[in-house]
Amino acid sequence: MSSPPPSNGLPLRRNGKPQSCEPCRKAKAACGHELPICQRCRRRNIVAQCTYHPAPLTRPAPLSPVEGARVQKKAGSAASTDATRHHGQHVNGGSNLLFLVNQRVKVSEDIRVSSSEFLGPTSFSAVFRDIQANMGEDLLVMQPEDELSSETNQEQDHWWKSERLSLGTSILKHFPEQQLCWRLITRHILSCDVELHIPSMKYCLESIWSTYGDFLSEPRSQESLNTMAQTILQNELAPIPTCRSTGEWLESFTGCRLRWEIIGTFFAIFGLAVMSMPDLNSNSLVKEDEILRDRRKYARKMSECAEACLILCDDSSAVNEYVVWLMHHIHSLNTFYSGDASRQLWRRHGAIASAITSLGLHRGSDATNSPSLMVAELRKLIFVAAFISDKQLATFTGRPPALSRRYSVCQLPLDLTDVELMADDETLQVIVDTKLDANGWRKDTTVTQSTTGRAWMVMAMLRDEILELSLGPNIGTSYLCRDDVKQRSEQAYASLPAHLRLQPGDPMFLQSPGDMLILRVNLSLEFLLNRFLLERLPDDGSQQNKQDMLNTAKEMLDRIIILSANRDRLHEYQVGFSWAIVYFGIPAAGVLAMELLKQSKYPHLYPLTLPRSEVIQNLSIFIGCLGSIRPTQGNYTLCVRMRKVIRRILDQVLEPVAAFNAQLTPSSMEAESQFVPDIDISSVMGPTDDPDFAEWLNSVDWTKGPWVNSY
């Protein structure tokens, strides 16, 4: 005979005590059992998560629309409205930072037909919501009999065709030996932006060698590699299991459950590590391995293996966050040898954006829809990395971004270290309360990958607004919003922690470690580029705005010179230095070079203030920076061409202009004082130069619109 329910209506557990709510049960904390929201959840500001599951140890079923609406009503519409309005921006005040940073919009209309597919409120499946609520079952969940059709069996048989097994075996042949794997991982962590949880990444690599070390040991036999490839192919057929903890999540793709997504991600990481090596270390990392002497060849081989892994993942018809990790790292590796404006890179980026929205990562992630808070934070970092990359690529190419803040919940990740993220919820709450400030930043000066992700995300959300103004259809009137966006950009940069901002007056700035120096300079350049893009918007012809644009361009070039002057300290961070030259330096130097040429040819007509000597010196240094880009890098051709253009502009600027000045009379100067003719860029090109490049340069207005199209 079952026990009678308590007076508050909650069922009793087997020990006779009332049922706890889900957050308290998962945290193994004492629940007050209050209805509708317990006091502990009220104190933690997680009222939206406080629900009493009738059978908590069974597999959770999705909330019906009626239940979802009830929970949403309890949570209060104010928090959801505020989260929607600010899209994850800072919220002033509030003592519980776990809720502050994890705020998200709970949309009851969102439906997932499987663990890997996201369908929103306008999808075909939305019409089944009411029927599903009344029938008490999920009509969209695939039943076993649906999955055992002859068509599905034929698709599964396709996996065991010889070409798939042969491809998998070929991939495993190129997996580096164990010692080299660990050296490359260490190099990647040191020099590259790491979007993966480092302890988890190391655990994955350890599990590969502990589980499959006998198969991968030298000499590798065809039979052992076939067996390993066949096992991974079988794992790829299995869906990602439902995980209830961080441990279960890690076990879902490691050890005997190893997947091609993980193998491919490591291949891409190995390629990134090799391409980021300084020149002096590329031959000394593994002296006995001659292939590392040609880093581009080795990186391309790693990229080919990663792409092959992605092909095997595509055959499984399953999308998961592991696939997005793989695609993101392939995208990063491709920038090294195809350049940031290549068609291949743009197509790869579009595929990443599609995978992000297919998974629903653009709708936010927290502990309620993730196995644990650590997994939720990793999913945030995946979206943050894709969103930042999207804005940078859209800026570089002048094309519309693929991800928009208007359709995304742009959450900032918790500013915690990788080790802190692995703590349980109770310990993590204590860490959040003691180590983070009211805005979610660390109180100390420790810089983690979450710290850099948060900082770049703040800049990227403003860049999304600026791109709407620069690339939208109303560009003729977009300058009317310029002052407001510029002011908010200034406030956003000022809101960053002091140790992340560049303060040229600080005597200790140049004594910062190399990684902090390049981080602070690049963040300041990102802020200046936001301002630069706003000042390039077409306006009513105000000379003051043009002067502001020149001042910003000059300031950007000054920051590049700071990096150049400290290159000996940035030896291990060549990737960040090269990227700053191309992404920030070329547009700033292009504007200054063209304005310097106008000033030299029309000195009496030029209305703006441009320090001629200082600009010439800085452009000369920048020519040397362009020359430092290695031929193995994808943007090498663009840098060579821009170096040639700027050098020839300086040649013309430094030539005597007396003959031109003699042609000007006082009357002509007065009549044309408001007009400075445009410069034909082909006048600085030589007879042997690429005519297509000259035509492209002639079409560029360095003060308006995108400055790179096909180059």
XYZ file of C-alpha atoms in Angstrom:
711
model
C 0.000 0.000 0.000
C 1.458 3.336 -1.054
C 2.062 6.084 1.439
C -0.395 8.975 1.477
C 0.837 12.173 -0.090
C 1.963 15.003 2.189
C -0.203 17.988 2.865
C 1.559 20.128 0.283
C 0.671 17.669 -2.485
C 4.202 16.330 -3.154
C 4.666 12.551 -3.453
C 6.822 10.693 -0.973
C 10.052 8.903 -1.731
C 10.711 5.353 -0.538
C 12.275 6.656 2.683
C 9.056 8.545 3.502
C 10.466 12.019 2.817
C 8.871 14.463 0.352
C 10.171 14.633 -3.213
C 12.881 17.262 -3.866
C 12.861 19.598 -6.829
C 15.202 18.796 -9.718
C 17.964 21.391 -8.998
C 18.146 20.359 -5.333
C 18.051 16.660 -6.217
C 20.856 16.959 -8.754
C 22.951 19.057 -6.352
C 22.163 16.626 -3.482
C 21.123 19.599 -1.370
C 18.364 19.956 1.208
C 15.180 21.102 -0.488
C 12.531 23.103 1.370
C 9.760 21.398 -0.666
C 7.811 24.667 -0.991
C 5.347 25.041 -3.850
C 5.459 26.286 -6.473
C 9.145 27.302 -5.961
C 11.362 26.133 -3.124
C 13.261 28.692 -1.066
C 16.674 27.431 -2.149
C 15.879 27.957 -5.813
C 14.515 31.413 -4.990
C 17.774 32.313 -3.249
C 19.775 31.043 -6.210
C 17.556 32.900 -8.721
C 16.870 29.720 -10.700
C 13.110 29.739 -10.328
C 12.695 28.704 -13.969
C 14.507 25.432 -13.236
C 12.584 24.551 -10.047
C 10.294 21.691 -11.039
C 9.203 18.523 -9.214
C 9.671 15.512 -11.455
C 7.184 12.720 -10.677
C 9.731 10.039 -11.607
C 13.199 11.645 -11.501
C 15.154 8.445 -12.127
C 13.394 7.679 -15.391
C 14.407 9.052 -18.747
C 13.175 12.657 -18.872
C 10.443 13.470 -21.354
C 10.057 16.902 -22.950
C 7.668 19.308 -21.277
C 4.303 19.648 -22.916
C 3.336 23.113 -24.126
C 0.924 23.462 -21.195
C 3.567 22.535 -18.623
C 6.155 24.678 -20.377
C 3.848 27.659 -20.286
C 3.186 27.075 -16.571
C 6.899 26.937 -15.762
C 7.536 29.984 -17.910
C 4.801 31.876 -16.052
C 6.327 30.957 -12.697
C 9.735 32.116 -13.831
C 8.315 35.536 -14.553
C 8.137 37.269 -17.876
C 10.457 40.066 -16.773
C 13.618 37.945 -16.752
C 12.863 36.434 -20.151
C 12.021 39.801 -21.673
C 15.226 41.303 -20.322
C 17.301 38.391 -21.628
C 15.686 38.738 -25.044
C 16.271 42.483 -25.154
C 19.926 42.406 -24.162
C 20.850 39.133 -25.888
C 23.268 38.109 -23.180
C 24.846 41.502 -22.511
C 25.904 42.566 -19.016
C 23.236 42.987 -16.372
C 24.049 45.408 -13.581
C 23.575 44.165 -10.020
C 22.412 40.808 -8.803
C 24.136 38.598 -6.284
C 23.636 35.210 -7.922
C 25.990 35.178 -10.890
C 25.164 31.604 -11.834
C 21.778 32.849 -12.998
C 23.218 36.134 -14.278
C 25.545 34.516 -16.774
C 23.316 31.554 -17.572
C 20.215 33.619 -18.289
C 18.395 32.315 -21.349
C 15.009 32.499 -23.020
C 12.902 29.405 -22.341
C 10.836 28.999 -25.488
C 8.158 26.386 -24.956
C 7.419 26.269 -28.667
C 10.898 24.960 -29.504
C 10.763 21.261 -30.397
C 13.549 18.737 -30.918
C 12.607 15.745 -33.006
C 15.850 14.082 -31.956
C 18.905 14.814 -29.854
C 20.606 16.461 -32.817
C 17.861 18.418 -34.550
C 16.444 21.759 -33.471
C 13.071 22.910 -34.788
C 11.668 26.299 -33.819
C 8.118 27.577 -33.309
C 7.473 28.123 -37.044
C 8.557 24.634 -38.073
C 6.318 21.930 -39.482
C 6.406 20.135 -36.134
C 4.939 23.055 -34.199
C 1.399 22.123 -35.279
C 1.631 18.923 -33.227
C 2.163 20.737 -29.920
C -1.448 20.769 -28.745
C -2.108 17.222 -29.927
C 1.050 16.044 -28.198
C -0.016 17.738 -24.942
C -3.475 16.147 -24.993
C -2.243 12.664 -25.852
C 0.521 12.749 -23.261
C 3.152 11.329 -25.606
C 5.771 12.672 -27.970
C 4.492 11.952 -31.469
C 7.762 13.050 -33.024
C 10.044 10.579 -31.253
C 11.239 7.829 -33.558
C 10.010 4.385 -32.510
C 12.146 1.241 -32.842
C 9.957 -0.131 -35.606
C 10.505 3.121 -37.546
C 14.258 2.709 -37.366
C 14.336 -0.872 -38.643
C 12.997 -0.251 -42.111
C 14.586 -1.866 -45.102
C 15.719 1.522 -46.330
C 17.568 2.152 -43.087
C 19.150 -1.299 -43.254
C 20.384 -0.491 -46.730
C 21.917 2.728 -45.448
C 23.633 0.831 -42.650
C 24.941 -1.724 -45.121
C 26.457 1.177 -47.029
C 28.741 1.769 -44.074
C 30.432 -1.535 -44.474
C 31.370 -1.077 -48.064
C 35.048 -1.487 -48.679
C 35.664 2.146 -49.616
C 34.472 3.425 -46.229
C 36.585 0.935 -44.331
C 39.513 1.690 -46.612
C 39.108 5.430 -46.008
C 39.024 4.941 -42.246
C 42.108 2.765 -42.334
C 43.985 5.334 -44.440
C 43.091 8.046 -41.939
C 44.450 6.069 -39.009
C 47.739 5.414 -40.832
C 48.539 9.137 -40.578
C 47.714 9.541 -36.892
C 50.984 10.757 -35.277
C 52.897 8.599 -32.850
C 52.189 9.120 -29.161
C 55.118 11.347 -28.225
C 54.536 13.647 -31.174
C 50.812 13.862 -30.336
C 51.530 15.220 -26.887
C 54.126 17.709 -28.145
C 51.722 19.054 -30.743
C 48.898 19.340 -28.204
C 51.194 21.276 -25.866
C 52.167 23.576 -28.722
C 48.532 24.182 -29.654
C 47.576 25.089 -26.084
C 50.486 27.541 -25.879
C 50.026 29.462 -29.105
C 46.457 29.115 -30.406
C 42.994 30.096 -29.285
C 41.634 26.974 -27.621
C 37.851 26.575 -27.712
C 37.973 23.105 -26.206
C 38.133 22.263 -22.526
C 41.817 21.475 -22.073
C 41.422 18.744 -19.406
C 38.754 17.067 -21.548
C 40.974 17.311 -24.623
C 43.860 15.693 -22.767
C 41.536 13.007 -21.395
C 40.408 12.192 -24.954
C 43.979 11.793 -26.157
C 44.865 9.642 -23.157
C 41.844 7.416 -23.813
C 42.852 6.970 -27.467
C 46.278 5.651 -26.545
C 45.110 3.641 -23.544
C 42.340 1.950 -25.542
C 43.870 1.705 -29.007
C 47.577 1.967 -28.231
C 48.215 -1.573 -29.447
C 46.534 -0.795 -32.776
C 48.481 2.460 -33.279
C 51.873 1.257 -32.114
C 54.617 1.087 -34.720
C 54.811 -0.732 -37.019
C 51.083 -0.471 -37.720
C 49.571 -3.444 -39.457
C 46.744 -3.257 -41.960
C 44.745 -5.801 -39.969
C 44.898 -3.860 -36.678
C 43.988 -0.581 -38.373
C 41.062 -2.277 -40.138
C 39.796 -3.534 -36.785
C 40.093 -0.101 -35.187
C 38.441 1.642 -38.160
C 35.599 -0.890 -38.138
C 34.999 -0.237 -34.434
C 34.848 3.539 -34.935
C 32.527 3.143 -37.928
C 30.198 1.071 -35.759
C 30.315 3.767 -33.056
C 29.341 6.346 -35.659
C 26.128 4.460 -36.365
C 25.058 4.653 -32.727
C 23.273 7.831 -31.599
C 24.795 10.010 -28.899
C 23.489 8.594 -25.601
C 21.562 10.744 -23.147
C 24.048 11.900 -20.501
C 23.265 12.927 -16.933
C 26.725 14.025 -15.777
C 30.082 15.265 -16.990
C 31.541 11.783 -16.586
C 28.863 10.189 -18.743
C 29.343 12.930 -21.318
C 33.086 12.256 -21.533
C 32.532 8.526 -21.803
C 30.088 9.044 -24.691
C 32.894 9.825 -27.162
C 36.074 8.359 -25.649
C 37.515 4.914 -25.056
C 35.539 2.164 -26.772
C 33.015 4.815 -27.958
C 35.598 6.816 -29.901
C 34.103 8.659 -32.887
C 35.482 10.106 -36.116
C 34.579 13.602 -34.912
C 37.181 13.320 -32.152
C 39.850 11.767 -34.387
C 39.312 14.504 -36.983
C 39.470 17.274 -34.378
C 42.868 16.025 -33.234
C 44.126 15.953 -36.827
C 43.080 19.597 -37.251
C 44.699 20.531 -33.926
C 47.959 18.876 -34.993
C 47.925 20.886 -38.226
C 47.257 24.139 -36.353
C 50.102 23.398 -33.964
C 52.592 22.827 -36.787
C 51.549 25.992 -38.646
C 51.894 28.091 -35.486
C 55.478 27.042 -34.806
C 58.133 29.762 -34.939
C 60.693 29.385 -37.670
C 63.444 28.421 -35.239
C 61.390 25.619 -33.693
C 59.784 24.021 -36.718
C 62.825 21.808 -37.328
C 63.703 21.188 -33.681
C 60.329 19.996 -32.325
C 60.981 16.453 -33.470
C 64.367 16.358 -35.158
C 63.987 12.779 -36.296
C 60.744 13.509 -38.142
C 61.756 15.013 -41.472
C 58.172 15.761 -42.542
C 57.955 18.609 -40.026
C 60.607 20.458 -42.012
C 57.859 21.290 -44.506
C 55.157 22.556 -42.179
C 52.737 23.454 -44.965
C 52.895 19.959 -46.433
C 52.392 18.351 -43.038
C 49.513 20.692 -42.123
C 47.784 20.013 -45.437
C 48.062 16.278 -44.800
C 46.495 16.784 -41.350
C 43.741 18.869 -42.966
C 43.036 16.170 -45.549
C 42.699 13.585 -42.786
C 40.368 15.864 -40.823
C 38.243 16.449 -43.932
C 38.069 12.700 -44.490
C 36.844 12.233 -40.925
C 34.160 14.826 -41.613
C 33.040 12.838 -44.655
C 32.589 9.762 -42.486
C 30.666 11.883 -39.965
C 28.387 13.199 -42.707
C 27.461 9.674 -43.685
C 26.053 9.055 -40.227
C 23.353 11.711 -40.791
C 23.883 12.927 -37.219
C 24.768 16.450 -36.117
C 26.284 17.007 -32.697
C 28.603 19.456 -30.970
C 31.561 17.180 -31.706
C 30.974 17.725 -35.433
C 30.913 21.494 -34.867
C 34.231 21.280 -33.024
C 35.702 19.401 -35.978
C 34.319 21.869 -38.534
C 35.556 24.872 -36.550
C 39.100 23.541 -36.286
C 39.190 22.639 -39.994
C 38.012 26.189 -40.712
C 40.828 27.617 -38.569
C 43.425 25.415 -40.235
C 42.240 26.333 -43.735
C 42.926 30.021 -43.072
C 46.650 29.220 -42.956
C 46.972 28.036 -46.528
C 43.879 29.338 -48.355
C 43.560 32.812 -46.818
C 40.699 34.543 -45.015
C 38.872 35.554 -48.197
C 38.917 32.262 -50.099
C 35.710 30.729 -51.419
C 36.546 27.430 -49.729
C 36.759 29.109 -46.352
C 33.470 30.952 -46.896
C 31.685 27.715 -47.783
C 33.139 26.015 -44.714
C 31.968 28.889 -42.543
C 28.442 28.611 -43.927
C 28.395 24.928 -43.013
C 29.424 25.775 -39.438
C 26.609 28.320 -39.108
C 24.122 25.746 -40.412
C 25.334 23.164 -37.889
C 25.098 25.706 -35.055
C 21.460 26.483 -35.806
C 20.632 22.833 -36.490
C 21.829 21.965 -32.985
C 19.975 24.921 -31.465
C 23.169 26.323 -29.921
C 22.005 29.791 -30.992
C 19.133 29.472 -28.493
C 21.433 29.332 -25.500
C 22.691 26.599 -23.227
C 22.518 25.996 -19.481
C 22.432 23.152 -16.998
C 18.744 22.449 -17.722
C 19.416 21.307 -21.284
C 22.947 19.949 -20.730
C 24.331 17.010 -18.743
C 26.189 19.416 -16.432
C 27.165 23.035 -16.086
C 30.598 22.294 -17.560
C 29.052 20.869 -20.723
C 26.729 23.881 -20.897
C 29.748 26.191 -20.710
C 31.534 24.272 -23.461
C 28.487 24.628 -25.692
C 28.483 28.353 -24.994
C 32.139 28.532 -26.024
C 31.338 26.707 -29.269
C 28.711 29.299 -30.157
C 30.897 32.203 -28.996
C 33.802 31.006 -31.184
C 31.505 30.650 -34.219
C 29.840 34.035 -33.604
C 33.159 35.878 -33.261
C 34.588 34.180 -36.348
C 31.421 35.053 -38.252
C 31.785 38.774 -37.517
C 35.481 38.843 -38.351
C 35.002 37.031 -41.651
C 32.026 39.228 -42.581
C 34.128 42.330 -41.860
C 37.083 41.048 -43.862
C 35.007 40.158 -46.928
C 32.273 42.798 -46.681
C 29.581 40.107 -46.869
C 26.539 39.716 -44.601
C 27.176 37.603 -41.499
C 25.680 34.133 -41.236
C 24.775 34.417 -37.530
C 22.818 37.374 -36.173
C 22.296 38.546 -32.618
C 18.636 39.152 -33.531
C 18.041 35.399 -33.746
C 20.464 34.288 -31.050
C 20.763 34.281 -27.292
C 24.304 35.635 -27.058
C 25.375 34.361 -23.658
C 28.731 35.188 -22.148
C 30.479 32.135 -20.695
C 31.379 31.978 -17.024
C 34.805 33.526 -16.407
C 36.153 30.382 -14.784
C 39.221 28.230 -15.299
C 38.976 24.773 -16.827
C 39.661 23.179 -13.446
C 36.993 25.255 -11.695
C 34.408 24.255 -14.289
C 34.823 20.614 -13.318
C 33.542 21.244 -9.769
C 30.081 20.142 -8.677
C 27.229 22.650 -8.675
C 27.470 23.526 -4.982
C 31.224 24.116 -5.104
C 30.851 26.001 -8.360
C 28.283 28.326 -6.789
C 30.753 29.162 -4.017
C 33.450 29.830 -6.623
C 31.105 32.097 -8.570
C 30.099 34.057 -5.469
C 33.669 34.544 -4.270
C 35.749 34.880 -7.444
C 33.481 36.773 -9.863
C 32.313 40.370 -9.654
C 28.807 41.722 -10.241
C 29.293 41.704 -14.024
C 30.590 38.148 -14.193
C 34.311 38.947 -14.601
C 37.008 37.488 -12.396
C 38.095 39.635 -9.477
C 41.726 38.603 -9.967
C 43.808 39.054 -13.115
C 43.779 35.388 -14.161
C 43.083 35.102 -17.903
C 41.352 31.958 -19.120
C 39.933 30.977 -22.493
C 36.553 32.044 -21.110
C 38.010 35.468 -20.292
C 39.175 36.019 -23.859
C 35.936 34.576 -25.237
C 33.870 36.987 -23.136
C 35.972 39.991 -24.194
C 35.835 39.197 -27.915
C 32.120 38.429 -27.673
C 31.421 41.891 -26.218
C 33.142 43.430 -29.249
C 31.470 41.005 -31.671
C 27.937 41.858 -30.568
C 28.604 45.514 -31.335
C 30.250 44.539 -34.624
C 27.005 42.807 -35.571
C 25.187 46.129 -35.219
C 27.859 47.953 -37.193
C 27.682 45.433 -40.017
C 23.929 46.000 -40.221
C 24.627 49.695 -40.768
C 27.525 49.145 -43.183
C 26.070 46.322 -45.287
C 22.330 46.917 -44.928
C 20.052 48.464 -47.571
C 19.714 51.783 -45.715
C 23.392 52.628 -45.801
C 22.615 56.153 -47.030
C 21.019 57.076 -43.706
C 22.934 54.692 -41.440
C 25.254 57.479 -40.294
C 22.346 58.864 -38.251
C 22.822 55.973 -35.787
C 26.602 56.317 -35.748
C 26.992 58.425 -32.626
C 24.787 56.150 -30.527
C 26.608 52.966 -31.587
C 29.978 54.662 -31.172
C 29.115 55.716 -27.643
C 28.004 52.207 -26.711
C 31.188 50.820 -28.249
C 33.252 53.124 -26.024
C 31.264 52.003 -22.979
C 31.646 48.323 -23.861
C 35.427 48.599 -24.166
C 35.612 50.564 -20.914
C 33.609 47.813 -19.190
C 36.352 45.256 -19.846
C 38.652 44.496 -16.902
C 41.582 46.891 -16.657
C 44.171 44.178 -17.296
C 42.534 43.468 -20.707
C 42.474 47.074 -21.910
C 45.394 48.800 -23.586
C 46.559 51.809 -21.602
C 49.486 53.395 -23.475
C 50.231 55.712 -20.557
C 50.826 52.762 -18.265
C 54.617 52.334 -17.827
C 54.118 48.642 -17.033
C 52.272 47.926 -20.279
C 55.323 47.043 -22.358
C 56.566 44.766 -19.581
C 53.523 42.495 -19.902
C 54.128 38.851 -20.915
C 53.946 38.191 -24.636
C 50.534 36.533 -24.524
C 49.004 39.398 -22.542
C 50.684 42.004 -24.738
C 49.242 40.634 -27.958
C 45.828 40.026 -26.351
C 45.552 43.600 -25.070
C 46.755 45.136 -28.324
C 44.431 43.007 -30.482
C 41.413 43.748 -28.269
C 42.166 47.465 -28.528
C 42.505 47.101 -32.313
C 39.124 45.362 -32.455
C 37.609 48.305 -30.573
C 39.315 50.796 -32.895
C 38.145 48.849 -35.947
C 34.562 49.169 -34.702
C 35.043 52.922 -34.524
C 36.825 52.966 -37.881
C 33.934 51.170 -39.597
C 31.426 53.611 -38.112
C 33.453 56.578 -39.335
C 33.625 55.085 -42.835
C 29.846 55.183 -43.170
C 28.758 57.569 -45.945
C 27.490 60.855 -44.549
C 26.721 64.413 -45.596
C 30.351 65.134 -46.475
C 31.441 66.397 -43.067
C 35.175 67.055 -42.985
C 35.223 66.397 -39.240
C 34.108 62.820 -39.739
C 36.832 62.260 -42.344
C 39.365 63.701 -39.923
C 38.130 61.348 -37.195
C 38.529 58.425 -39.571
C 42.134 59.423 -40.345
C 42.900 59.790 -36.637
C 41.481 56.321 -35.930
C 43.430 54.785 -38.824
C 46.598 56.417 -37.529
C 45.927 55.078 -34.039
C 45.377 51.574 -35.428
C 48.667 51.681 -37.305
C 50.395 52.908 -34.143
C 49.207 49.777 -32.332
C 50.596 47.595 -35.123
C 53.928 49.373 -34.717
C 53.853 48.509 -30.997
C 53.570 44.832 -31.892
C 56.344 45.157 -34.470
C 58.649 46.826 -31.942
C 58.121 43.906 -29.531
C 58.355 41.037 -31.995
C 61.167 39.426 -30.023
C 58.714 38.881 -27.161
C 55.996 37.626 -29.538
C 58.163 34.881 -31.001
C 55.790 32.169 -29.767
C 52.677 34.069 -30.874
C 53.347 34.592 -34.576
C 49.767 33.631 -35.428
C 48.269 36.559 -33.520
C 50.831 38.999 -34.911
C 50.289 37.942 -38.524
C 46.526 38.105 -38.120
C 46.730 41.653 -36.699
C 48.774 42.800 -39.708
C 46.233 41.525 -42.222
C 42.969 42.118 -40.388
C 43.706 45.496 -38.776
C 46.821 46.838 -40.457
C 45.948 46.668 -44.162
C 42.722 48.752 -44.046
C 44.330 51.364 -41.763
C 47.503 51.580 -43.862
C 45.461 51.702 -47.081
C 43.504 54.750 -45.936
C 46.612 56.558 -44.705
C 48.593 55.783 -47.857
C 45.881 57.073 -50.180
C 45.306 60.217 -48.109
C 49.054 60.822 -47.995
C 49.171 60.583 -51.785
C 46.323 63.084 -52.103
C 48.051 65.444 -49.689
C 51.287 65.232 -51.684
C 49.693 65.820 -55.085
C 47.311 68.558 -53.920
C 48.987 70.144 -50.880
C 47.124 73.474 -51.211
C 43.736 71.835 -51.610
C 43.982 69.160 -48.962
C 41.648 70.151 -46.086
C 42.594 67.523 -43.486
C 45.389 67.344 -40.935
C 47.788 64.510 -41.637
C 51.255 64.402 -39.992
C 53.278 63.676 -43.120
C 56.590 62.653 -41.565
C 55.084 60.388 -38.898
C 52.773 58.647 -41.362
C 55.626 58.028 -43.812
C 57.760 56.491 -41.076
C 54.949 54.247 -39.832
C 54.055 53.112 -43.350
C 57.699 52.245 -43.937
C 57.690 50.082 -40.814
C 54.419 48.508 -41.901
C 56.000 47.524 -45.214
C 58.489 45.513 -43.166
C 55.607 43.933 -41.231
C 53.989 42.820 -44.483
C 57.309 41.333 -45.537
C 57.389 39.223 -42.379
C 54.383 37.146 -43.476
C 55.675 33.699 -44.426
C 55.043 32.221 -47.898
C 53.369 29.256 -46.173
C 50.508 31.444 -44.915
C 47.282 31.855 -46.866
C 47.303 35.663 -46.864
C 50.860 35.843 -48.199
C 49.839 36.869 -51.746
C 47.641 39.700 -50.475
C 50.448 40.959 -48.234
C 52.977 40.914 -51.098
C 50.658 42.946 -53.309
C 49.798 45.477 -50.615
C 53.479 45.848 -49.802
C 54.161 46.689 -53.440
C 51.345 49.252 -53.585
C 52.303 51.064 -50.377
C 55.972 51.123 -51.372
C 55.175 52.732 -54.733
C 52.866 55.236 -53.092
C 55.710 56.251 -50.796
C 58.009 56.551 -53.821
C 55.620 59.046 -55.407
C 55.077 60.905 -52.130
C 58.799 61.389 -51.629
C 59.344 62.730 -55.175
C 59.522 66.544 -55.601
C 56.116 68.135 -56.173
C 57.378 71.529 -57.280
C 56.318 70.996 -60.881
C 52.767 70.312 -59.801
C 52.634 73.242 -57.371
C 53.831 75.632 -60.067
C 50.693 74.911 -62.065
C 48.435 76.196 -59.276
C 47.408 79.855 -59.252
C 45.732 81.690 -56.343
C 42.446 81.861 -58.278
C 42.423 78.135 -59.080
C 43.326 77.282 -55.514
C 40.420 79.328 -54.189
C 37.993 77.867 -56.696
C 38.949 74.273 -55.921
C 39.631 74.629 -52.198
C 36.622 72.427 -51.429
C 37.534 69.670 -53.866
C 40.407 67.194 -53.832
C 40.487 64.968 -56.939
C 40.544 61.199 -56.460
C 43.760 59.343 -57.170
C 43.864 56.704 -59.887
C 45.617 53.820 -58.166
C 46.848 52.478 -61.483
C 49.220 55.442 -61.558
C 51.326 53.786 -58.863
C 51.417 50.383 -60.539
C 54.220 49.280 -62.797
C 53.871 48.004 -66.387
C 54.614 44.418 -65.315
C 52.059 44.264 -62.499
C 49.045 41.982 -62.488
C 46.331 43.860 -64.474
C 43.545 42.145 -62.513
C 45.048 43.345 -59.256
C 45.428 46.870 -60.615
C 41.795 46.863 -61.677
C 40.757 45.656 -58.221
C 42.801 48.387 -56.511
C 41.266 50.990 -58.792
C 37.776 49.920 -57.686
C 38.540 50.168 -53.955
C 37.431 53.219 -52.014
C 39.490 52.889 -48.846
C 37.129 55.191 -46.983
C 33.893 53.339 -47.790
C 32.596 49.815 -48.053
C 34.497 46.536 -48.001
C 38.133 46.738 -49.040
C 38.618 43.109 -49.988
C 36.522 41.133 -52.432
C 38.341 38.399 -54.250
C 41.781 38.872 -52.794
